[in-house]
Amino acid sequence: MTRTVWDSSVGKKTVMAVSGLIMLMYLVVHMFGNLKIFFGSGDFNHYAHWLRTLGEPFLHYEWALWIIRVVLVVAVVAHATAAYQLSRRDIRARPNKYVHKKPRSSYATRTMRWGGIILGLFIVWHILDLTTGTAHPGGFQSGHPYQNVIDTFSTWYGDVIYIVAMLALGLHIRHGFWSAAQTLGAGSRTRDRALKTIADVLALVLTVGFISVPVGVMTGLVS
């Protein structure tokens, strides 16, 4: 039954919608957590420590954080796999170019595929930079996320990578939220305008919220 659902296009689109909404919920929480950097190193480092003690004493140290990480990895892999397979299926269904050009689609729609690739590469870089410290510019300090963030955004390439990725994220959310709503049956003639507005607001708020951190470091507001 599960294999049958997964093999269908509707099943893959449903997987993409559900996994996308899981990642979206995480991004909203993650953005609010990031904004704590504007309240100083004490608040930001305390928040990072709190994430590791979340659920204690029922859960051991960092267990909740690892559960979140595992769920996110599963969501990202499922989302990317379904997107890739749907793309290949679409290409196989129309191997020859259309005789007539299709109506021009929105910028977000036309960039979903390369936007997804950019975000996938960004996730790898982001983890190597601020989680493992492998690609961190300068001396990575475990337990000092405030200083690590400042180190990253004190480099021109750190700012460029992050800002480009967040712009791609905004476009991805704007189109993806709308698509997910349609796939899960939330869309209707009366709700479509509201859903489009929600998608636009979510994309704008998340993009501005995330980009405000490197901008804060670049302008000296965060130092």
PDB file of C-alpha atoms in Angstrom:
ATOM      1  CA  MET A   1       0.000   0.000   0.000  1.00  0.00           C
ATOM      2  CA  THR A   2       2.763   2.433   0.979  1.00  0.00           C
ATOM      3  CA  ARG A   3       4.754   1.561  -2.158  1.00  0.00           C
ATOM      4  CA  THR A   4       1.667   2.021  -4.320  1.00  0.00           C
ATOM      5  CA  VAL A   5       1.065   5.491  -2.886  1.00  0.00           C
ATOM      6  CA  TRP A   6       4.720   6.460  -3.311  1.00  0.00           C
ATOM      7  CA  ASP A   7       4.816   5.259  -6.928  1.00  0.00           C
ATOM      8  CA  SER A   8       1.920   7.511  -7.904  1.00  0.00           C
ATOM      9  CA  SER A   9       2.398  11.155  -8.848  1.00  0.00           C
ATOM     10  CA  VAL A  10      -0.262  12.163  -6.340  1.00  0.00           C
ATOM     11  CA  GLY A  11       1.584  10.267  -3.612  1.00  0.00           C
ATOM     12  CA  LYS A  12       4.882  11.977  -4.433  1.00  0.00           C
ATOM     13  CA  LYS A  13       3.223  15.392  -4.477  1.00  0.00           C
ATOM     14  CA  THR A  14       1.643  14.636  -1.090  1.00  0.00           C
ATOM     15  CA  VAL A  15       5.034  13.650   0.312  1.00  0.00           C
ATOM     16  CA  MET A  16       6.470  16.899  -1.037  1.00  0.00           C
ATOM     17  CA  ALA A  17       3.638  18.914   0.512  1.00  0.00           C
ATOM     18  CA  VAL A  18       3.833  17.322   3.966  1.00  0.00           C
ATOM     19  CA  SER A  19       7.644  17.358   4.137  1.00  0.00           C
ATOM     20  CA  GLY A  20       7.641  20.958   2.899  1.00  0.00           C
ATOM     21  CA  LEU A  21       5.237  22.053   5.639  1.00  0.00           C
ATOM     22  CA  ILE A  22       7.381  20.300   8.270  1.00  0.00           C
ATOM     23  CA  MET A  23      10.419  22.230   7.066  1.00  0.00           C
ATOM     24  CA  LEU A  24       8.396  25.451   6.925  1.00  0.00           C
ATOM     25  CA  MET A  25       7.357  25.110  10.580  1.00  0.00           C
ATOM     26  CA  TYR A  26      10.985  24.559  11.518  1.00  0.00           C
ATOM     27  CA  LEU A  27      12.075  27.612   9.539  1.00  0.00           C
ATOM     28  CA  VAL A  28       9.585  29.860  11.338  1.00  0.00           C
ATOM     29  CA  VAL A  29      10.882  28.728  14.739  1.00  0.00           C
ATOM     30  CA  HIS A  30      14.494  28.882  13.546  1.00  0.00           C
ATOM     31  CA  MET A  31      14.065  32.446  12.301  1.00  0.00           C
ATOM     32  CA  PHE A  32      12.685  33.649  15.625  1.00  0.00           C
ATOM     33  CA  GLY A  33      15.581  31.948  17.388  1.00  0.00           C
ATOM     34  CA  ASN A  34      18.073  33.634  15.059  1.00  0.00           C
ATOM     35  CA  LEU A  35      16.615  37.053  15.834  1.00  0.00           C
ATOM     36  CA  LYS A  36      17.719  36.639  19.458  1.00  0.00           C
ATOM     37  CA  ILE A  37      21.184  37.601  18.237  1.00  0.00           C
ATOM     38  CA  PHE A  38      20.023  41.237  18.287  1.00  0.00           C
ATOM     39  CA  PHE A  39      19.608  41.004  22.073  1.00  0.00           C
ATOM     40  CA  GLY A  40      23.278  40.238  22.621  1.00  0.00           C
ATOM     41  CA  SER A  41      25.597  37.294  23.116  1.00  0.00           C
ATOM     42  CA  GLY A  42      24.112  36.323  26.496  1.00  0.00           C
ATOM     43  CA  ASP A  43      20.587  35.812  25.175  1.00  0.00           C
ATOM     44  CA  PHE A  44      21.716  34.140  21.950  1.00  0.00           C
ATOM     45  CA  ASN A  45      24.144  31.718  23.604  1.00  0.00           C
ATOM     46  CA  HIS A  46      21.580  30.930  26.312  1.00  0.00           C
ATOM     47  CA  TYR A  47      19.005  30.105  23.625  1.00  0.00           C
ATOM     48  CA  ALA A  48      21.487  27.787  21.895  1.00  0.00           C
ATOM     49  CA  HIS A  49      22.170  26.051  25.227  1.00  0.00           C
ATOM     50  CA  TRP A  50      18.435  25.752  25.923  1.00  0.00           C
ATOM     51  CA  LEU A  51      17.981  23.876  22.626  1.00  0.00           C
ATOM     52  CA  ARG A  52      20.406  21.241  23.923  1.00  0.00           C
ATOM     53  CA  THR A  53      18.602  20.858  27.261  1.00  0.00           C
ATOM     54  CA  LEU A  54      15.119  20.857  25.730  1.00  0.00           C
ATOM     55  CA  GLY A  55      12.981  18.104  27.244  1.00  0.00           C
ATOM     56  CA  GLU A  56      15.161  17.481  30.300  1.00  0.00           C
ATOM     57  CA  PRO A  57      14.948  15.619  32.570  1.00  0.00           C
ATOM     58  CA  PHE A  58      12.617  13.365  30.563  1.00  0.00           C
ATOM     59  CA  LEU A  59      15.062  13.474  27.644  1.00  0.00           C
ATOM     60  CA  HIS A  60      18.829  13.395  27.988  1.00  0.00           C
ATOM     61  CA  TYR A  61      21.101  16.250  26.925  1.00  0.00           C
ATOM     62  CA  GLU A  62      20.722  17.019  23.187  1.00  0.00           C
ATOM     63  CA  TRP A  63      18.209  14.198  22.618  1.00  0.00           C
ATOM     64  CA  ALA A  64      15.437  16.602  21.576  1.00  0.00           C
ATOM     65  CA  LEU A  65      17.842  18.433  19.269  1.00  0.00           C
ATOM     66  CA  TRP A  66      18.849  15.169  17.602  1.00  0.00           C
ATOM     67  CA  ILE A  67      15.201  14.137  17.207  1.00  0.00           C
ATOM     68  CA  ILE A  68      14.563  17.450  15.441  1.00  0.00           C
ATOM     69  CA  ARG A  69      17.615  16.916  13.243  1.00  0.00           C
ATOM     70  CA  VAL A  70      16.550  13.395  12.258  1.00  0.00           C
ATOM     71  CA  VAL A  71      13.014  14.551  11.389  1.00  0.00           C
ATOM     72  CA  LEU A  72      14.455  17.379   9.283  1.00  0.00           C
ATOM     73  CA  VAL A  73      16.867  15.073   7.457  1.00  0.00           C
ATOM     74  CA  VAL A  74      14.016  12.670   6.640  1.00  0.00           C
ATOM     75  CA  ALA A  75      11.862  15.595   5.458  1.00  0.00           C
ATOM     76  CA  VAL A  76      14.638  17.053   3.289  1.00  0.00           C
ATOM     77  CA  VAL A  77      15.510  13.679   1.709  1.00  0.00           C
ATOM     78  CA  ALA A  78      11.851  12.816   1.081  1.00  0.00           C
ATOM     79  CA  HIS A  79      11.177  16.268  -0.380  1.00  0.00           C
ATOM     80  CA  ALA A  80      14.212  16.216  -2.671  1.00  0.00           C
ATOM     81  CA  THR A  81      13.651  12.620  -3.794  1.00  0.00           C
ATOM     82  CA  ALA A  82      10.000  13.205  -4.635  1.00  0.00           C
ATOM     83  CA  ALA A  83      10.853  16.427  -6.475  1.00  0.00           C
ATOM     84  CA  TYR A  84      13.580  14.733  -8.521  1.00  0.00           C
ATOM     85  CA  GLN A  85      11.421  11.743  -9.440  1.00  0.00           C
ATOM     86  CA  LEU A  86       8.476  13.935 -10.404  1.00  0.00           C
ATOM     87  CA  SER A  87      10.795  16.027 -12.552  1.00  0.00           C
ATOM     88  CA  ARG A  88      12.174  12.950 -14.329  1.00  0.00           C
ATOM     89  CA  ARG A  89       8.669  11.606 -14.821  1.00  0.00           C
ATOM     90  CA  ASP A  90       7.572  14.912 -16.320  1.00  0.00           C
ATOM     91  CA  ILE A  91      10.536  14.910 -18.723  1.00  0.00           C
ATOM     92  CA  ARG A  92       9.830  11.327 -19.830  1.00  0.00           C
ATOM     93  CA  ALA A  93       6.186  12.194 -20.446  1.00  0.00           C
ATOM     94  CA  ARG A  94       7.153  14.948 -22.895  1.00  0.00           C
ATOM     95  CA  PRO A  95      10.537  14.098 -24.469  1.00  0.00           C
ATOM     96  CA  ASN A  96      10.016  16.551 -27.327  1.00  0.00           C
ATOM     97  CA  LYS A  97       9.705  20.294 -26.925  1.00  0.00           C
ATOM     98  CA  TYR A  98       6.281  21.778 -27.260  1.00  0.00           C
ATOM     99  CA  VAL A  99       5.523  23.154 -30.712  1.00  0.00           C
ATOM    100  CA  HIS A 100       3.949  26.204 -29.141  1.00  0.00           C
ATOM    101  CA  LYS A 101       5.506  27.962 -26.209  1.00  0.00           C
ATOM    102  CA  LYS A 102       3.748  27.505 -22.896  1.00  0.00           C
ATOM    103  CA  PRO A 103       2.308  30.594 -21.195  1.00  0.00           C
ATOM    104  CA  ARG A 104       4.946  32.441 -19.233  1.00  0.00           C
ATOM    105  CA  SER A 105       4.971  31.213 -15.636  1.00  0.00           C
ATOM    106  CA  SER A 106       5.921  33.201 -12.560  1.00  0.00           C
ATOM    107  CA  TYR A 107       9.555  33.768 -11.671  1.00  0.00           C
ATOM    108  CA  ALA A 108       9.152  31.615  -8.552  1.00  0.00           C
ATOM    109  CA  THR A 109       7.679  28.726 -10.552  1.00  0.00           C
ATOM    110  CA  ARG A 110      10.426  28.819 -13.179  1.00  0.00           C
ATOM    111  CA  THR A 111      13.167  28.843 -10.526  1.00  0.00           C
ATOM    112  CA  MET A 112      11.845  26.125  -8.205  1.00  0.00           C
ATOM    113  CA  ARG A 113      14.241  23.500  -9.515  1.00  0.00           C
ATOM    114  CA  TRP A 114      17.467  25.477  -9.413  1.00  0.00           C
ATOM    115  CA  GLY A 115      16.288  27.115  -6.204  1.00  0.00           C
ATOM    116  CA  GLY A 116      16.009  23.668  -4.642  1.00  0.00           C
ATOM    117  CA  ILE A 117      19.548  22.843  -5.738  1.00  0.00           C
ATOM    118  CA  ILE A 118      20.846  26.101  -4.246  1.00  0.00           C
ATOM    119  CA  LEU A 119      19.099  25.358  -0.955  1.00  0.00           C
ATOM    120  CA  GLY A 120      20.451  21.799  -0.887  1.00  0.00           C
ATOM    121  CA  LEU A 121      24.015  23.036  -1.344  1.00  0.00           C
ATOM    122  CA  PHE A 122      23.416  25.766   1.222  1.00  0.00           C
ATOM    123  CA  ILE A 123      22.243  23.276   3.856  1.00  0.00           C
ATOM    124  CA  VAL A 124      25.496  21.336   3.452  1.00  0.00           C
ATOM    125  CA  TRP A 125      27.582  24.512   3.733  1.00  0.00           C
ATOM    126  CA  HIS A 126      25.549  25.807   6.680  1.00  0.00           C
ATOM    127  CA  ILE A 127      26.051  22.579   8.639  1.00  0.00           C
ATOM    128  CA  LEU A 128      29.788  22.476   7.891  1.00  0.00           C
ATOM    129  CA  ASP A 129      30.080  26.130   8.858  1.00  0.00           C
ATOM    130  CA  LEU A 130      28.035  26.570  12.043  1.00  0.00           C
ATOM    131  CA  THR A 131      27.353  23.021  13.284  1.00  0.00           C
ATOM    132  CA  THR A 132      30.520  21.018  12.761  1.00  0.00           C
ATOM    133  CA  GLY A 133      32.840  23.990  12.210  1.00  0.00           C
ATOM    134  CA  THR A 134      34.593  22.180   9.353  1.00  0.00           C
ATOM    135  CA  ALA A 135      34.159  25.062   6.882  1.00  0.00           C
ATOM    136  CA  HIS A 136      34.033  27.823   9.477  1.00  0.00           C
ATOM    137  CA  PRO A 137      36.165  30.908   8.735  1.00  0.00           C
ATOM    138  CA  GLY A 138      38.548  31.292  11.650  1.00  0.00           C
ATOM    139  CA  GLY A 139      38.543  29.387  14.905  1.00  0.00           C
ATOM    140  CA  PHE A 140      35.220  27.634  15.492  1.00  0.00           C
ATOM    141  CA  GLN A 141      34.221  27.856  19.163  1.00  0.00           C
ATOM    142  CA  SER A 142      31.905  25.103  20.341  1.00  0.00           C
ATOM    143  CA  GLY A 143      29.341  26.514  22.747  1.00  0.00           C
ATOM    144  CA  HIS A 144      29.820  30.081  21.494  1.00  0.00           C
ATOM    145  CA  PRO A 145      27.329  30.384  18.596  1.00  0.00           C
ATOM    146  CA  TYR A 146      27.152  34.179  18.855  1.00  0.00           C
ATOM    147  CA  GLN A 147      30.821  34.599  18.000  1.00  0.00           C
ATOM    148  CA  ASN A 148      30.649  31.885  15.350  1.00  0.00           C
ATOM    149  CA  VAL A 149      27.822  33.713  13.574  1.00  0.00           C
ATOM    150  CA  ILE A 150      29.767  36.978  13.650  1.00  0.00           C
ATOM    151  CA  ASP A 151      32.838  35.211  12.233  1.00  0.00           C
ATOM    152  CA  THR A 152      30.810  33.811   9.326  1.00  0.00           C
ATOM    153  CA  PHE A 153      29.131  37.086   8.416  1.00  0.00           C
ATOM    154  CA  SER A 154      32.344  39.055   8.753  1.00  0.00           C
ATOM    155  CA  THR A 155      33.404  37.460   5.464  1.00  0.00           C
ATOM    156  CA  TRP A 156      32.078  38.680   2.114  1.00  0.00           C
ATOM    157  CA  TYR A 157      31.509  35.149   0.822  1.00  0.00           C
ATOM    158  CA  GLY A 158      29.608  34.134   3.959  1.00  0.00           C
ATOM    159  CA  ASP A 159      27.238  37.055   3.418  1.00  0.00           C
ATOM    160  CA  VAL A 160      26.808  36.351  -0.302  1.00  0.00           C
ATOM    161  CA  ILE A 161      26.146  32.626   0.163  1.00  0.00           C
ATOM    162  CA  TYR A 162      23.620  33.224   2.938  1.00  0.00           C
ATOM    163  CA  ILE A 163      21.742  36.084   1.279  1.00  0.00           C
ATOM    164  CA  VAL A 164      21.496  34.329  -2.110  1.00  0.00           C
ATOM    165  CA  ALA A 165      20.231  31.170  -0.379  1.00  0.00           C
ATOM    166  CA  MET A 166      17.633  33.123   1.602  1.00  0.00           C
ATOM    167  CA  LEU A 167      16.351  34.846  -1.532  1.00  0.00           C
ATOM    168  CA  ALA A 168      16.016  31.409  -3.154  1.00  0.00           C
ATOM    169  CA  LEU A 169      14.245  30.216   0.002  1.00  0.00           C
ATOM    170  CA  GLY A 170      11.719  33.046  -0.215  1.00  0.00           C
ATOM    171  CA  LEU A 171      10.837  32.174  -3.802  1.00  0.00           C
ATOM    172  CA  HIS A 172      10.667  28.496  -2.902  1.00  0.00           C
ATOM    173  CA  ILE A 173       8.273  29.137  -0.014  1.00  0.00           C
ATOM    174  CA  ARG A 174       6.108  31.517  -2.035  1.00  0.00           C
ATOM    175  CA  HIS A 175       5.430  28.896  -4.689  1.00  0.00           C
ATOM    176  CA  GLY A 176       5.785  25.806  -2.495  1.00  0.00           C
ATOM    177  CA  PHE A 177       3.238  26.842   0.138  1.00  0.00           C
ATOM    178  CA  TRP A 178       0.666  27.488  -2.561  1.00  0.00           C
ATOM    179  CA  SER A 179       1.391  24.160  -4.255  1.00  0.00           C
ATOM    180  CA  ALA A 180       1.224  22.282  -0.941  1.00  0.00           C
ATOM    181  CA  ALA A 181      -2.157  23.833  -0.149  1.00  0.00           C
ATOM    182  CA  GLN A 182      -3.521  22.732  -3.515  1.00  0.00           C
ATOM    183  CA  THR A 183      -2.087  19.212  -3.167  1.00  0.00           C
ATOM    184  CA  LEU A 184      -3.586  18.741   0.307  1.00  0.00           C
ATOM    185  CA  GLY A 185      -6.990  20.002  -0.820  1.00  0.00           C
ATOM    186  CA  ALA A 186      -6.940  23.279   1.112  1.00  0.00           C
ATOM    187  CA  GLY A 187      -7.436  25.408  -1.972  1.00  0.00           C
ATOM    188  CA  SER A 188     -10.820  26.557  -3.178  1.00  0.00           C
ATOM    189  CA  ARG A 189     -12.318  29.448  -5.095  1.00  0.00           C
ATOM    190  CA  THR A 190     -13.042  31.329  -1.875  1.00  0.00           C
ATOM    191  CA  ARG A 191      -9.733  30.552  -0.146  1.00  0.00           C
ATOM    192  CA  ASP A 192      -7.280  30.930  -3.014  1.00  0.00           C
ATOM    193  CA  ARG A 193      -6.680  34.656  -2.512  1.00  0.00           C
ATOM    194  CA  ALA A 194      -6.103  34.187   1.226  1.00  0.00           C
ATOM    195  CA  LEU A 195      -3.676  31.300   0.598  1.00  0.00           C
ATOM    196  CA  LYS A 196      -1.717  33.347  -1.930  1.00  0.00           C
ATOM    197  CA  THR A 197      -1.509  36.217   0.553  1.00  0.00           C
ATOM    198  CA  ILE A 198      -0.299  33.877   3.302  1.00  0.00           C
ATOM    199  CA  ALA A 199       2.333  32.463   0.944  1.00  0.00           C
ATOM    200  CA  ASP A 200       3.555  35.952   0.048  1.00  0.00           C
ATOM    201  CA  VAL A 201       3.665  37.098   3.683  1.00  0.00           C
ATOM    202  CA  LEU A 202       5.460  33.952   4.866  1.00  0.00           C
ATOM    203  CA  ALA A 203       8.044  34.242   2.094  1.00  0.00           C
ATOM    204  CA  LEU A 204       8.660  37.929   2.797  1.00  0.00           C
ATOM    205  CA  VAL A 205       8.830  37.615   6.592  1.00  0.00           C
ATOM    206  CA  LEU A 206      11.173  34.619   6.527  1.00  0.00           C
ATOM    207  CA  THR A 207      13.441  36.122   3.874  1.00  0.00           C
ATOM    208  CA  VAL A 208      13.735  39.476   5.666  1.00  0.00           C
ATOM    209  CA  GLY A 209      14.055  37.801   9.068  1.00  0.00           C
ATOM    210  CA  PHE A 210      16.920  35.531   8.027  1.00  0.00           C
ATOM    211  CA  ILE A 211      18.738  38.168   5.962  1.00  0.00           C
ATOM    212  CA  SER A 212      18.553  40.668   8.827  1.00  0.00           C
ATOM    213  CA  VAL A 213      21.218  38.676  10.700  1.00  0.00           C
ATOM    214  CA  PRO A 214      24.088  39.050   8.184  1.00  0.00           C
ATOM    215  CA  VAL A 215      22.957  42.621   7.514  1.00  0.00           C
ATOM    216  CA  GLY A 216      23.115  43.281  11.258  1.00  0.00           C
ATOM    217  CA  VAL A 217      26.678  42.008  11.390  1.00  0.00           C
ATOM    218  CA  MET A 218      27.727  43.907   8.252  1.00  0.00           C
ATOM    219  CA  THR A 219      26.352  47.189   9.583  1.00  0.00           C
ATOM    220  CA  GLY A 220      27.826  46.733  13.064  1.00  0.00           C
ATOM    221  CA  LEU A 221      24.430  46.465  14.725  1.00  0.00           C
ATOM    222  CA  VAL A 222      25.523  42.994  15.862  1.00  0.00           C
ATOM    223  CA  SER A 223      29.145  42.853  16.983  1.00  0.00           C
TER     224      SER A 223
END
